[in-house]
Amino acid sequence: MLKSWTQLSDVQPTVAKIVVNSLRRDRIAHAYLLDGMKGTGKKETSYLFAKSLFCKNRDGEDPCHQCVNCKRIESRNHPDVHVVEPDGNSIKKHQIQYLQEEFSKTGLESKQKIYIIDHADKMTTSAANSLLKFLEEPNQETYAFLLTENIHRILNTIISRCQPLSFQALTSKRLIDKLVEQGYSPSISTTVAQLTNDMNEALELLTDDWFAEARLLVIKLYETLQVRPQQALLFIHEKWMPHFPDRSQLEIGLDLLLYIYKDMLYAQLQKNEEIVFIDQLELIEKQSLQTTQSKIVDQLSFILQSKSRLASNVNAHLLMEQIALNLQEG
C-alpha cells in the first residue's frame, strides 16, 4: 500500500508530480484517467489520492493514514468513496446509474464524493454513454478516477473530459531493486523480473513454493544436461514432469531454461551483468568454456521452437524428451 507521494515518485515520477502540484495548488480535476499496465500502481494511487482529499490531518500533500477517513478508505468502507468493478465480464449500465443515484444524495461525511471505476475499458456502450453524461455535468466536489489497461477501448469523448495520468511499466532493474528492498535475494529477484514487470505478480511468484522448486529443477536439469547427460531422460520422467503437469507451468519452466542457456552466452561474451542465474555463475562460466557460441545459439533456438510447439496440441512429455536429447547433443 502506498504511504506517500514521495514513495510513488520513486516509480512513477511524472504521475506523482502532477498529483502533488494539483493538491498543493488546490486545483483538483473532476476526473482522472489512470492508464497503464497491470501492476504499475494505478489502484493504489487512486486510493492514496482519495485519502489525501479526505484526510483530517494531512501532512502537506500526504495523508496521515491514522484518521477515521484514512482508515475507512484503506479498509474500503468509506461511505463517500464508491468503487465500481466489472460485473462478470463488463461494467453495465445499471452500475453507472446506481452510481449516479448515490451521487445525487448529500455526502454522508462531507460534501466530497469520490468514485473509482476499475477496468473502465470494460464498460458496455450504454454504460459508457451514461458515464459520459455524468462527466459532462460534475458536481462541485465530485471526483472520478477511471482505471484502465486499455485506453484505446475508452470513448474519446470520455478521455477528453479527464486529466490523463499515464503509468509506466517498471523496468527490470527497478523491480529487482524493489524486491531486494523487501528482503528477497538478488538472484531470485533477477529471475522473477524476467517473467513479469508486475510487482504484485512478482510477489506472488516469490511467495509460491512451487516457483522456488521450479527454479531449482531448472538448475538441476541444466547441470544434468551438461555434466551427466545420460541421466537427463530419467530426470525428465521422475523429477521434471511431475512438477510441471500443465502447459502454463511448463511454459514457465521453458522460460527459465531459456534464461540459463542465455546466461551461458552472456558468460562467453563477458556480460556478467546480464546473467539471470547469478547464484550459478561458477557453473555457468565453467560450462561456457566447453562449448561454442554457435552451439549455444542453436540450443536457444531449439528451446524457442519448443515453446512455440507447446502452444499447439503436442505431447508435453515427448516434447521435453526431445528438448533433453537435443540440448545434450549440443
Coordinates of C-alpha atoms in Angstrom, one line a residue:
M1 CA 0.0 0.0 0.0
L2 CA 1.3 3.4 -1.0
K3 CA 2.0 5.6 2.0
S4 CA 3.2 8.9 0.4
W5 CA 3.6 10.7 -2.9
T6 CA 7.4 10.5 -2.4
Q7 CA 7.1 6.8 -2.5
L8 CA 5.1 6.9 -5.7
S9 CA 7.6 9.3 -7.2
D10 CA 10.3 6.6 -6.9
V11 CA 8.4 4.5 -9.5
Q12 CA 6.0 7.0 -11.3
P13 CA 7.7 10.4 -11.0
T14 CA 5.5 12.2 -13.6
V15 CA 2.2 11.0 -12.1
A16 CA 3.4 11.9 -8.6
K17 CA 4.5 15.4 -9.8
I18 CA 1.1 16.1 -11.4
V19 CA -0.9 15.0 -8.4
V20 CA 1.3 16.8 -5.8
N21 CA 1.0 20.1 -7.8
S22 CA -2.7 19.7 -8.0
L23 CA -3.0 19.1 -4.3
R24 CA -0.6 21.9 -3.4
R25 CA -2.5 24.4 -5.5
D26 CA -5.9 23.0 -4.6
R27 CA -6.7 22.7 -8.3
I28 CA -8.1 19.2 -8.5
A29 CA -9.6 17.9 -11.7
H30 CA -13.1 16.4 -11.6
A31 CA -12.0 13.3 -13.4
Y32 CA -8.7 11.5 -13.8
L33 CA -7.9 8.7 -16.3
L34 CA -5.2 6.4 -14.9
D35 CA -3.7 4.4 -17.8
G36 CA -1.0 1.8 -17.6
M37 CA -0.2 -1.9 -17.5
K38 CA -1.3 -4.2 -14.7
G39 CA 0.8 -3.8 -11.6
T40 CA 2.0 -0.2 -12.2
G41 CA 0.2 1.2 -9.2
K42 CA -3.0 2.7 -10.6
K43 CA -5.4 1.5 -8.0
E44 CA -3.0 2.2 -5.1
T45 CA -2.6 5.8 -6.5
S46 CA -6.4 6.3 -6.6
Y47 CA -6.8 5.3 -3.0
L48 CA -3.8 7.4 -1.9
F49 CA -5.4 10.4 -3.8
A50 CA -8.8 9.7 -2.1
K51 CA -7.0 9.7 1.3
S52 CA -5.3 13.0 0.5
L53 CA -8.7 14.5 -0.3
F54 CA -10.5 13.2 2.8
C55 CA -7.7 13.2 5.4
K56 CA -8.4 15.2 8.5
N57 CA -4.7 15.6 9.5
R58 CA -2.8 15.9 6.2
D59 CA 0.9 16.5 6.3
G60 CA 1.5 18.7 3.3
E61 CA 0.1 16.6 0.4
D62 CA 0.4 13.3 2.2
P63 CA -2.5 11.7 4.2
C64 CA -1.9 10.7 7.8
H65 CA -3.2 7.2 7.4
Q66 CA -4.4 7.3 11.0
C67 CA -7.6 9.4 11.0
V68 CA -11.0 7.8 10.6
N69 CA -11.3 8.8 7.0
C70 CA -7.9 7.3 6.0
K71 CA -8.7 4.1 7.8
R72 CA -12.1 3.8 6.2
I73 CA -10.7 4.3 2.8
E74 CA -7.9 1.8 3.4
S75 CA -10.5 -0.8 4.6
R76 CA -12.7 0.1 1.5
N77 CA -15.7 1.1 3.6
H78 CA -15.8 4.9 3.4
P79 CA -19.5 5.9 2.6
D80 CA -18.5 8.6 0.2
V81 CA -15.9 6.6 -1.8
H82 CA -17.6 4.3 -4.3
V83 CA -15.8 1.6 -6.3
V84 CA -17.2 0.2 -9.5
E85 CA -15.8 -3.0 -10.9
P86 CA -16.9 -5.3 -13.7
D87 CA -20.0 -7.4 -13.0
G88 CA -18.9 -10.5 -14.8
N89 CA -17.0 -9.5 -18.0
S90 CA -18.3 -6.0 -18.2
I91 CA -19.4 -2.9 -16.3
K92 CA -23.1 -2.5 -17.1
K93 CA -25.4 0.5 -17.4
H94 CA -27.3 -0.2 -14.2
Q95 CA -24.0 0.0 -12.2
I96 CA -23.3 3.6 -13.6
Q97 CA -27.0 4.5 -13.0
Y98 CA -26.7 3.3 -9.4
L99 CA -23.6 5.4 -9.0
Q100 CA -25.4 8.5 -10.3
E101 CA -28.3 7.9 -7.9
E102 CA -25.8 7.7 -5.0
F103 CA -24.1 10.9 -6.0
S104 CA -27.3 12.8 -6.3
K105 CA -27.6 12.4 -2.5
T106 CA -25.8 14.6 0.0
G107 CA -22.5 13.2 1.2
L108 CA -22.7 11.3 4.5
E109 CA -19.4 12.6 5.9
S110 CA -18.8 15.8 3.9
K111 CA -19.7 17.4 0.6
Q112 CA -17.0 15.5 -1.2
K113 CA -17.7 12.3 -3.1
I114 CA -15.3 10.1 -5.0
Y115 CA -15.9 7.2 -7.4
I116 CA -13.3 4.8 -8.7
I117 CA -14.1 2.8 -11.8
D118 CA -11.7 -0.1 -12.2
H119 CA -11.2 -1.6 -15.7
A120 CA -13.1 1.4 -17.1
D121 CA -12.5 0.0 -20.6
K122 CA -14.9 -2.8 -19.8
M123 CA -17.9 -0.6 -19.7
T124 CA -20.7 -1.5 -22.2
T125 CA -21.6 1.1 -24.7
S126 CA -24.7 2.1 -22.8
A127 CA -22.7 2.3 -19.5
A128 CA -20.0 4.4 -21.2
N129 CA -22.7 6.8 -22.5
S130 CA -24.3 7.1 -19.1
L131 CA -20.9 7.9 -17.6
L132 CA -20.3 10.5 -20.2
K133 CA -23.4 12.4 -19.2
F134 CA -22.2 12.2 -15.6
L135 CA -18.8 13.6 -16.5
E136 CA -20.3 16.4 -18.5
E137 CA -22.1 17.8 -15.5
P138 CA -19.9 17.2 -12.5
N139 CA -20.9 18.3 -9.0
Q140 CA -18.6 20.8 -7.3
E141 CA -16.8 18.3 -5.1
T142 CA -17.2 15.1 -7.1
Y143 CA -14.1 13.4 -8.2
A144 CA -13.7 10.5 -10.6
F145 CA -10.8 8.0 -11.1
L146 CA -11.1 5.8 -14.2
L147 CA -8.5 3.0 -14.3
T148 CA -7.6 1.2 -17.4
E149 CA -5.0 -1.1 -19.1
N150 CA -6.6 -0.5 -22.5
I151 CA -7.1 3.2 -23.1
H152 CA -7.8 2.6 -26.8
R153 CA -11.1 0.9 -25.8
I154 CA -12.5 4.0 -24.0
L155 CA -14.6 6.6 -25.8
N156 CA -12.6 9.6 -27.0
T157 CA -15.3 11.8 -25.5
I158 CA -14.7 10.3 -22.1
I159 CA -10.9 10.6 -22.5
S160 CA -11.2 14.3 -23.4
R161 CA -13.0 15.1 -20.2
C162 CA -10.3 13.5 -17.9
Q163 CA -6.9 14.6 -16.7
P164 CA -4.6 11.8 -18.0
L165 CA -2.2 10.1 -15.6
S166 CA 0.0 7.7 -17.6
F167 CA 1.7 5.0 -15.6
Q168 CA 4.9 3.5 -17.0
A169 CA 5.8 -0.2 -16.6
L170 CA 8.5 -0.9 -14.1
T171 CA 11.9 -1.6 -15.6
S172 CA 13.5 -4.9 -14.7
K173 CA 16.2 -3.1 -12.7
R174 CA 13.7 -1.1 -10.7
L175 CA 11.6 -4.2 -10.0
I176 CA 14.7 -6.1 -8.9
D177 CA 15.7 -3.2 -6.6
K178 CA 12.2 -3.1 -5.0
L179 CA 12.2 -6.9 -4.4
V180 CA 15.7 -6.8 -2.9
E181 CA 14.5 -3.9 -0.6
Q182 CA 11.8 -6.3 0.6
G183 CA 14.3 -8.9 1.6
Y184 CA 14.5 -11.2 -1.4
S185 CA 17.8 -12.3 -2.7
P186 CA 19.3 -10.6 -5.9
S187 CA 19.4 -14.0 -7.7
I188 CA 15.7 -14.9 -7.3
S189 CA 14.6 -11.3 -7.7
T190 CA 16.5 -11.2 -11.0
T191 CA 14.8 -14.4 -12.1
V192 CA 11.3 -13.2 -11.3
A193 CA 12.0 -9.9 -13.1
Q194 CA 12.5 -11.8 -16.4
L195 CA 9.0 -13.3 -16.1
T196 CA 7.0 -10.2 -15.2
N197 CA 7.2 -6.4 -14.7
D198 CA 4.2 -6.5 -12.3
M199 CA 5.2 -6.1 -8.7
N200 CA 2.1 -8.0 -7.4
E201 CA 2.7 -10.9 -9.8
A202 CA 6.4 -10.9 -8.8
L203 CA 5.5 -11.2 -5.1
E204 CA 3.0 -14.0 -5.8
L205 CA 5.8 -16.0 -7.5
L206 CA 8.2 -15.3 -4.8
T207 CA 5.9 -16.5 -2.1
D208 CA 5.0 -19.6 -4.0
D209 CA 6.9 -22.7 -3.0
W210 CA 6.2 -24.2 -6.4
F211 CA 8.2 -21.4 -8.1
A212 CA 11.2 -21.8 -5.8
E213 CA 11.2 -25.6 -6.6
A214 CA 10.7 -24.9 -10.3
R215 CA 13.8 -22.7 -10.4
L216 CA 15.8 -25.3 -8.6
L217 CA 14.7 -28.0 -11.0
V218 CA 15.8 -25.9 -14.0
I219 CA 19.2 -25.5 -12.5
K220 CA 19.4 -29.3 -11.8
L221 CA 18.2 -30.1 -15.4
Y222 CA 20.8 -27.7 -16.8
E223 CA 23.6 -29.3 -14.6
T224 CA 22.4 -32.8 -15.6
L225 CA 22.4 -32.0 -19.3
Q226 CA 25.9 -30.5 -19.0
V227 CA 27.6 -33.0 -16.7
R228 CA 25.5 -36.2 -16.7
P229 CA 23.6 -36.2 -20.0
Q230 CA 22.9 -39.9 -19.9
Q231 CA 20.6 -39.3 -16.8
A232 CA 18.6 -36.5 -18.5
L233 CA 15.7 -38.6 -19.7
L234 CA 15.3 -40.2 -16.3
F235 CA 15.4 -36.7 -14.7
I236 CA 12.6 -35.5 -17.0
H237 CA 10.5 -38.5 -16.2
E238 CA 11.0 -38.7 -12.4
K239 CA 11.5 -35.0 -11.4
W240 CA 10.6 -32.5 -14.2
M241 CA 7.2 -33.7 -15.5
P242 CA 5.6 -34.3 -12.0
H243 CA 6.4 -30.6 -11.1
F244 CA 5.2 -29.1 -14.4
P245 CA 1.9 -31.0 -15.0
D246 CA 0.1 -28.3 -17.0
R247 CA 1.1 -26.2 -20.0
S248 CA 1.2 -22.9 -18.2
Q249 CA 3.6 -24.3 -15.6
L250 CA 5.7 -26.0 -18.3
E251 CA 5.9 -22.7 -20.2
I252 CA 7.5 -21.0 -17.1
G253 CA 9.9 -23.9 -16.9
L254 CA 10.9 -23.5 -20.5
D255 CA 11.3 -19.7 -20.0
L256 CA 13.7 -20.4 -17.1
L257 CA 15.6 -23.0 -19.1
L258 CA 15.9 -20.4 -21.9
Y259 CA 17.4 -17.8 -19.5
I260 CA 20.0 -20.2 -18.1
Y261 CA 21.2 -21.0 -21.6
K262 CA 21.3 -17.3 -22.4
D263 CA 23.4 -16.9 -19.3
M264 CA 26.0 -19.2 -20.8
L265 CA 26.1 -17.0 -23.9
Y266 CA 26.5 -13.8 -21.7
A267 CA 29.3 -15.5 -19.8
Q268 CA 31.1 -16.1 -23.1
L269 CA 30.6 -12.5 -24.1
Q270 CA 31.8 -11.4 -20.6
K271 CA 28.5 -9.7 -19.9
N272 CA 28.0 -11.0 -16.4
E273 CA 25.8 -8.0 -15.5
E274 CA 23.2 -9.6 -17.9
I275 CA 23.2 -13.0 -16.2
V276 CA 19.9 -14.0 -14.6
F277 CA 21.1 -17.1 -12.6
I278 CA 23.8 -15.1 -10.9
D279 CA 23.9 -17.6 -8.0
Q280 CA 25.1 -20.3 -10.5
L281 CA 27.8 -18.1 -12.1
E282 CA 30.6 -20.6 -11.4
L283 CA 28.8 -23.5 -13.1
I284 CA 27.7 -21.3 -16.0
E285 CA 31.1 -19.9 -16.6
K286 CA 32.7 -23.4 -16.4
Q287 CA 30.2 -24.8 -19.0
S288 CA 30.5 -21.8 -21.3
L289 CA 34.2 -22.6 -21.8
Q290 CA 33.4 -26.1 -23.0
T291 CA 31.1 -25.1 -25.9
T292 CA 30.8 -22.6 -28.8
Q293 CA 28.6 -19.6 -29.3
S294 CA 27.1 -21.2 -32.4
K295 CA 26.1 -24.3 -30.4
I296 CA 24.5 -22.1 -27.7
V297 CA 22.6 -20.1 -30.3
D298 CA 21.3 -23.4 -31.8
Q299 CA 20.2 -24.6 -28.3
L300 CA 18.4 -21.3 -27.6
S301 CA 16.7 -21.6 -31.0
F302 CA 15.5 -25.1 -30.2
I303 CA 14.1 -24.1 -26.8
L304 CA 12.2 -21.2 -28.5
Q305 CA 10.8 -23.6 -31.2
S306 CA 9.8 -25.9 -28.4
K307 CA 7.9 -23.1 -26.7
S308 CA 6.0 -22.4 -29.9
R309 CA 5.2 -26.1 -30.3
L310 CA 3.9 -26.2 -26.7
A311 CA 1.1 -23.8 -27.8
S312 CA -0.2 -26.5 -30.2
N313 CA -1.5 -29.8 -29.1
V314 CA 1.7 -31.7 -28.6
N315 CA 2.5 -34.3 -26.0
A316 CA 4.4 -32.4 -23.3
H317 CA 6.3 -35.4 -22.1
L318 CA 7.6 -36.2 -25.6
L319 CA 8.4 -32.6 -26.1
M320 CA 10.6 -32.4 -23.0
E321 CA 12.4 -35.7 -24.0
Q322 CA 13.2 -34.1 -27.4
I323 CA 14.5 -31.0 -25.7
A324 CA 16.7 -33.0 -23.4
L325 CA 18.1 -35.1 -26.3
N326 CA 18.7 -32.0 -28.5
L327 CA 20.4 -30.0 -25.7
Q328 CA 22.7 -32.8 -24.6
E329 CA 23.8 -33.3 -28.1
G330 CA 24.6 -29.5 -28.2

